[in-house]
Short mmCIF file of C-alpha atoms in Angstrom, two decimals:
data_model
loop_
_atom_site.label_atom_id
_atom_site.label_comp_id
_atom_site.label_asym_id
_atom_site.label_seq_id
_atom_site.Cartn_x
_atom_site.Cartn_y
_atom_site.Cartn_z
CA MET D 549 -17.88 -39.18 -13.02
CA PHE D 550 -18.17 -38.83 -9.05
CA GLU D 551 -19.20 -35.55 -8.96
CA ASP D 552 -22.89 -36.19 -8.05
CA ASP D 553 -22.84 -39.93 -6.16
CA PRO D 554 -19.91 -39.76 -3.21
CA VAL D 555 -20.11 -44.01 -4.01
CA ARG D 556 -17.99 -44.97 -6.65
CA PRO D 557 -19.63 -47.14 -9.40
CA GLU D 558 -19.17 -51.09 -8.74
CA ASN D 559 -16.79 -51.38 -11.52
CA TYR D 560 -14.43 -48.75 -9.65
CA GLN D 561 -15.30 -50.59 -5.90
CA ARG D 562 -13.19 -53.77 -6.52
CA PHE D 563 -9.84 -51.29 -6.66
CA ALA D 564 -11.18 -50.31 -3.33
CA ARG D 565 -7.99 -50.31 -0.75
CA GLU D 566 -7.79 -49.72 2.45
CA VAL D 567 -5.13 -46.62 3.07
CA PRO D 568 -2.04 -47.66 4.27
CA GLU D 569 -1.20 -46.26 7.67
CA TRP D 570 1.84 -44.60 7.02
CA PHE D 571 0.28 -42.77 4.00
CA THR D 572 -2.33 -41.47 6.51
CA ASP D 573 0.73 -40.19 9.00
CA ALA D 574 2.65 -38.41 6.35
CA LYS D 575 0.49 -35.20 5.55
CA LEU D 576 2.98 -34.07 2.82
CA GLY D 577 4.66 -35.56 -0.08
CA ILE D 578 6.72 -34.51 -3.33
CA PHE D 579 5.22 -35.11 -6.53
CA VAL D 580 7.76 -34.62 -9.02
CA HIS D 581 7.44 -33.58 -12.68
CA TRP D 582 10.60 -33.77 -15.34
CA GLY D 583 11.04 -34.44 -18.28
CA PRO D 584 12.48 -32.86 -21.97
CA TYR D 585 9.83 -30.21 -21.64
CA SER D 586 11.69 -28.64 -18.56
CA VAL D 587 14.02 -27.65 -21.59
CA PRO D 588 11.70 -24.99 -22.94
CA ALA D 589 10.20 -24.79 -19.40
CA TRP D 590 7.39 -22.76 -20.87
CA ALA D 591 3.60 -22.15 -20.29
CA GLU D 592 0.60 -19.65 -19.67
CA PRO D 593 -0.07 -19.19 -16.03
CA ILE D 594 -3.86 -19.10 -17.03
CA GLY D 595 -5.61 -21.08 -14.62
CA GLU D 596 -6.39 -24.64 -12.94
CA LEU D 597 -7.93 -27.39 -15.13
CA GLY D 598 -12.03 -27.20 -14.98
CA THR D 599 -12.12 -23.38 -13.62
CA ILE D 600 -12.02 -22.38 -17.71
CA GLU D 601 -13.31 -23.77 -20.70
CA ASP D 602 -11.72 -26.65 -21.89
CA ARG D 603 -11.09 -25.58 -25.48
CA PHE D 604 -9.70 -22.37 -24.32
CA TRP D 605 -7.43 -24.38 -21.85
CA TYR D 606 -6.22 -26.71 -23.67
CA ALA D 607 -4.88 -24.51 -26.19
CA HIS D 608 -3.44 -21.77 -23.44
CA ASN D 609 -2.42 -25.07 -21.31
CA PRO D 610 -0.78 -23.66 -18.13
CA TYR D 611 0.95 -27.00 -17.13
CA ALA D 612 4.85 -26.34 -18.83
CA GLU D 613 4.55 -31.06 -18.93
CA TRP D 614 2.01 -30.68 -21.45
CA TYR D 615 4.55 -28.57 -23.67
CA TYR D 616 4.42 -31.17 -26.49
CA ASN D 617 0.09 -31.46 -26.90
CA THR D 618 -0.21 -27.61 -26.72
CA ILE D 619 2.23 -26.89 -29.11
CA ARG D 620 0.61 -28.82 -31.74
CA ILE D 621 -2.74 -27.14 -31.98
CA GLU D 622 -2.74 -24.60 -34.46
CA GLY D 623 -3.18 -21.59 -33.47
CA SER D 624 -2.03 -21.77 -29.76
CA PRO D 625 0.82 -19.44 -28.36
CA ALA D 626 2.74 -22.16 -27.31
CA ALA D 627 3.15 -23.27 -30.89
CA GLU D 628 3.62 -19.69 -31.98
CA HIS D 629 6.33 -19.87 -28.99
CA GLN D 630 7.96 -22.95 -30.22
CA ARG D 631 8.47 -21.64 -34.24
CA GLU D 632 9.94 -18.12 -32.54
CA VAL D 633 12.13 -19.86 -30.56
CA TYR D 634 13.08 -22.83 -31.36
CA GLY D 635 12.67 -22.63 -35.39
CA ASP D 636 9.61 -25.35 -35.15
CA ALA D 637 12.16 -28.31 -34.37
CA PRO D 638 10.48 -31.40 -33.50
CA TYR D 639 10.36 -32.00 -29.69
CA ASP D 640 12.17 -34.96 -29.57
CA ASP D 641 15.48 -32.37 -29.50
CA PHE D 642 14.68 -31.66 -26.23
CA ILE D 643 15.07 -35.04 -25.49
CA ASP D 644 18.98 -34.38 -26.42
CA GLN D 645 19.08 -31.28 -25.08
CA TRP D 646 18.48 -32.22 -21.58
CA ASP D 647 21.76 -32.18 -19.54
CA PRO D 648 20.95 -32.31 -15.67
CA ALA D 649 24.43 -32.36 -15.53
CA GLU D 650 23.97 -30.56 -11.91
CA PHE D 651 21.61 -32.66 -10.73
CA ASP D 652 22.15 -33.96 -7.42
CA PRO D 653 20.04 -36.64 -5.95
CA ASP D 654 21.03 -36.48 -2.41
CA GLU D 655 20.80 -33.09 -2.64
CA PHE D 656 17.42 -32.74 -3.78
CA VAL D 657 15.99 -35.07 -1.53
CA ALA D 658 17.48 -33.03 1.85
CA LEU D 659 15.82 -30.35 0.16
CA VAL D 660 12.21 -32.44 -0.01
CA VAL D 661 13.03 -33.44 3.39
CA SER D 662 13.68 -30.36 4.76
CA THR D 663 9.76 -29.22 4.34
CA GLY D 664 8.13 -32.36 6.59
CA ALA D 665 7.60 -34.68 3.43
CA ARG D 666 7.23 -37.68 4.18
CA TYR D 667 7.46 -39.80 0.32
CA VAL D 668 8.29 -38.50 -3.17
CA VAL D 669 6.93 -39.71 -5.96
CA PRO D 670 8.62 -38.66 -9.65
CA THR D 671 6.94 -38.75 -13.10
CA THR D 672 8.95 -42.01 -14.79
CA LYS D 673 6.99 -41.13 -17.90
CA HIS D 674 5.05 -38.21 -18.74
CA HIS D 675 2.28 -38.33 -21.85
CA ASP D 676 5.06 -37.41 -24.26
CA GLY D 677 6.47 -40.69 -23.85
CA VAL D 678 9.73 -40.18 -22.39
CA THR D 679 11.03 -42.67 -19.60
CA LEU D 680 13.22 -41.44 -17.34
CA TRP D 681 14.81 -44.87 -17.28
CA ASP D 682 15.43 -47.31 -19.77
CA ALA D 683 12.20 -49.19 -20.05
CA PRO D 684 11.75 -51.97 -22.33
CA GLY D 685 10.26 -50.87 -25.83
CA THR D 686 11.19 -47.48 -25.69
CA ARG D 687 13.31 -48.01 -28.82
CA GLY D 688 16.04 -45.52 -27.12
CA ARG D 689 13.67 -43.12 -26.71
CA ASN D 690 14.32 -42.83 -22.65
CA THR D 691 17.35 -40.87 -20.64
CA VAL D 692 19.76 -43.82 -20.31
CA ALA D 693 20.08 -43.81 -24.25
CA ARG D 694 19.68 -39.95 -25.11
CA GLY D 695 19.84 -36.54 -23.50
CA PRO D 696 20.65 -37.36 -19.30
CA ARG D 697 22.48 -40.89 -20.08
CA ARG D 698 21.10 -41.77 -15.83
CA ASP D 699 18.58 -43.80 -14.74
CA LEU D 700 17.00 -40.87 -13.34
CA VAL D 701 14.01 -43.20 -11.31
CA GLY D 702 17.05 -45.23 -9.81
CA ALA D 703 18.88 -42.18 -8.64
CA PHE D 704 15.73 -40.91 -7.30
CA GLU D 705 14.74 -44.17 -5.24
CA LYS D 706 18.23 -44.53 -4.05
CA ALA D 707 18.60 -40.93 -2.55
CA ALA D 708 14.63 -41.26 -1.03
CA ARG D 709 15.07 -44.83 0.44
CA ASP D 710 18.84 -43.69 2.09
CA ALA D 711 16.78 -40.49 3.76
CA GLY D 712 14.39 -42.74 4.98
CA LEU D 713 11.32 -41.43 2.59
CA ARG D 714 8.43 -43.45 1.31
CA PHE D 715 9.71 -44.04 -2.82
CA GLY D 716 6.26 -44.00 -5.60
CA VAL D 717 6.35 -43.75 -8.96
CA TYR D 718 4.01 -42.24 -11.69
CA TYR D 719 3.38 -43.45 -15.03
CA SER D 720 1.28 -42.09 -17.70
CA GLY D 721 -0.35 -45.12 -19.63
CA GLY D 722 -3.23 -43.52 -19.94
CA LEU D 723 -2.32 -40.69 -22.35
CA ASP D 724 0.75 -41.00 -24.46
CA TRP D 725 1.46 -38.29 -27.26
CA HIS D 726 4.22 -40.21 -29.28
CA PHE D 727 2.74 -43.97 -29.02
CA SER D 728 -1.06 -42.74 -30.04
CA GLN D 729 0.14 -40.48 -32.93
CA LEU D 730 -3.57 -38.96 -32.59
CA PRO D 731 -4.25 -35.28 -33.38
CA PRO D 732 -3.85 -32.64 -30.13
CA ILE D 733 -6.51 -32.97 -27.55
CA THR D 734 -7.76 -29.86 -27.83
CA ASP D 735 -10.93 -30.42 -25.09
CA ASP D 736 -11.59 -32.84 -22.29
CA GLY D 737 -13.70 -35.10 -24.62
CA ALA D 738 -10.37 -36.16 -25.92
CA VAL D 739 -9.09 -37.22 -22.12
CA PHE D 740 -12.16 -38.40 -20.23
CA GLY D 741 -14.76 -39.43 -23.15
CA SER D 742 -13.80 -43.03 -23.14
CA ARG D 743 -14.37 -46.19 -21.42
CA PRO D 744 -14.39 -49.76 -21.88
CA LEU D 745 -16.35 -51.09 -24.79
CA GLU D 746 -19.18 -53.66 -23.28
CA ALA D 747 -18.44 -57.35 -24.10
CA ALA D 748 -21.68 -58.08 -25.33
CA ILE D 749 -20.67 -55.40 -28.16
CA ALA D 750 -16.96 -56.56 -28.27
CA SER D 751 -14.71 -58.87 -25.92
CA ALA D 752 -11.14 -58.70 -25.21
CA SER D 753 -8.44 -61.71 -26.35
CA ASP D 754 -4.68 -62.18 -26.01
CA GLU D 755 -4.12 -64.47 -29.01
CA PRO D 756 -3.77 -61.67 -30.75
CA TRP D 757 -3.47 -59.46 -27.43
CA LEU D 758 -6.86 -57.33 -27.90
CA ARG D 759 -8.61 -54.37 -25.99
CA TRP D 760 -11.86 -52.24 -27.04
CA THR D 761 -12.61 -49.02 -25.35
CA ARG D 762 -15.54 -46.90 -26.97
CA THR D 763 -15.62 -42.76 -27.51
CA GLY D 764 -19.27 -41.94 -28.24
CA GLY D 765 -20.31 -43.80 -30.92
CA THR D 766 -17.53 -45.36 -31.96
CA ALA D 767 -15.27 -48.40 -31.08
CA ASN D 768 -11.61 -48.17 -30.35
CA ALA D 769 -9.91 -51.90 -31.50
CA PHE D 770 -6.02 -52.14 -29.46
CA VAL D 771 -4.56 -54.86 -31.47
CA ASP D 772 -0.90 -55.77 -30.38
CA ALA D 773 -0.51 -57.75 -33.74
CA VAL D 774 0.66 -57.39 -37.39
CA GLY D 775 0.00 -58.63 -40.70
CA ASP D 776 -3.00 -60.65 -41.37
CA VAL D 777 -4.61 -61.47 -37.91
CA ARG D 778 -8.21 -62.11 -36.51
CA LEU D 779 -9.85 -60.36 -33.94
CA PRO D 780 -12.73 -62.75 -32.21
CA GLY D 781 -15.93 -61.84 -30.09
CA ALA D 782 -16.86 -59.07 -32.28
CA SER D 783 -20.69 -58.75 -32.65
CA GLY D 784 -22.51 -57.20 -35.48
CA ALA D 785 -22.77 -53.74 -33.55
CA VAL D 786 -19.37 -53.39 -34.66
CA ASP D 787 -19.06 -52.23 -38.19
CA ALA D 788 -16.79 -53.51 -40.35
CA ALA D 789 -17.42 -51.50 -43.25
CA SER D 790 -16.41 -48.47 -41.33
CA ALA D 791 -12.47 -49.88 -40.45
CA ARG D 792 -10.30 -47.08 -40.21
CA LEU D 793 -6.37 -46.47 -38.26
CA ALA D 794 -5.75 -43.74 -35.95
CA ASP D 795 -4.64 -41.00 -38.84
CA GLY D 796 -8.33 -41.75 -40.62
CA THR D 797 -6.73 -44.51 -43.26
CA PRO D 798 -9.47 -46.63 -44.46
CA LEU D 799 -8.91 -50.17 -43.47
CA ALA D 800 -10.22 -53.32 -45.17
CA VAL D 801 -11.65 -55.94 -42.39
CA ALA D 802 -14.74 -58.82 -43.42
CA ARG D 803 -16.22 -60.32 -41.38
CA ASP D 804 -15.97 -64.32 -40.46
CA ALA D 805 -18.43 -66.16 -38.44
CA GLY D 806 -18.03 -63.74 -35.33
CA ALA D 807 -15.05 -62.53 -35.93
CA LEU D 808 -12.84 -60.07 -37.96
CA VAL D 809 -10.33 -60.25 -40.33
CA ALA D 810 -8.29 -57.56 -41.58
CA THR D 811 -4.62 -57.18 -42.44
CA LEU D 812 -2.68 -54.76 -39.85
CA PRO D 813 0.43 -52.55 -40.98
CA GLU D 814 3.45 -52.39 -38.81
CA PRO D 815 3.09 -48.63 -36.89
CA ALA D 816 5.64 -46.09 -37.17
CA VAL D 817 6.23 -46.74 -33.07
CA ALA D 818 6.17 -49.62 -31.31
CA GLY D 819 2.91 -50.95 -30.07
CA PRO D 820 -0.34 -52.00 -30.58
CA VAL D 821 -2.16 -50.93 -33.58
CA LEU D 822 -5.21 -48.80 -32.84
CA VAL D 823 -8.51 -49.78 -34.96
CA ARG D 824 -11.63 -47.51 -34.80
CA PHE D 825 -15.10 -48.82 -36.00
CA ASP D 826 -18.22 -47.34 -35.99
CA LEU D 827 -20.96 -48.64 -33.81
CA ALA D 828 -24.49 -49.56 -35.13
CA GLU D 829 -27.57 -47.80 -33.44
#
């Protein structure tokens, strides 16, 4: 979105902040990807994102941390590798196979310091949804309850601060393949094609918790509620008759005085329910 215009759009300007002096002086930092995907540790080294046609790139993804997505793309080499090596076992088996018994955070951070880096940023949750600490709401899908049986974020933090490094964290909130239960991402449209829905079409709510995005001509409602719910602030541009769940299952939705009324099922994974609607032209 910024390729043709060096000035950020107005909606993004409010997030602008002065860069901390320590960051300007640091010059080098280390970003750490570590998760269940480190067990298969498999990907095709084909090239960087943006240098190859997107549908081919996703099916041959060179980033091992995207393994959970790539093995779900029919006909991809990663899917074939998963069948041949792991017998098509579910991805979550890798959580329990992940055994970092030899991990010494102090030794690791000493290596970081030896490079001249001034800060370290571990991935606390990547797009597979597995957290590296006992995060609430994960229902045991974290490194304290399974696999490593350890708070890895805490271990990284203590070692980094003890060594005098700046410590930061990365958390993937925008993508979560386990939570969303959507089909695999096969092109850029699935990643970059959505944006907040205009408030004139449908507005957010805190009771129930409701947020809207749009992907082309589709409105996406994320609702943190189950059972009978009333979604306020939806204009006539939101086609109630087209309502369906993330997997395409039709959902009966009625209109009542400017609101949408529906009965939402209990989600298979804890968190908001995604309901999609067509938008009127």
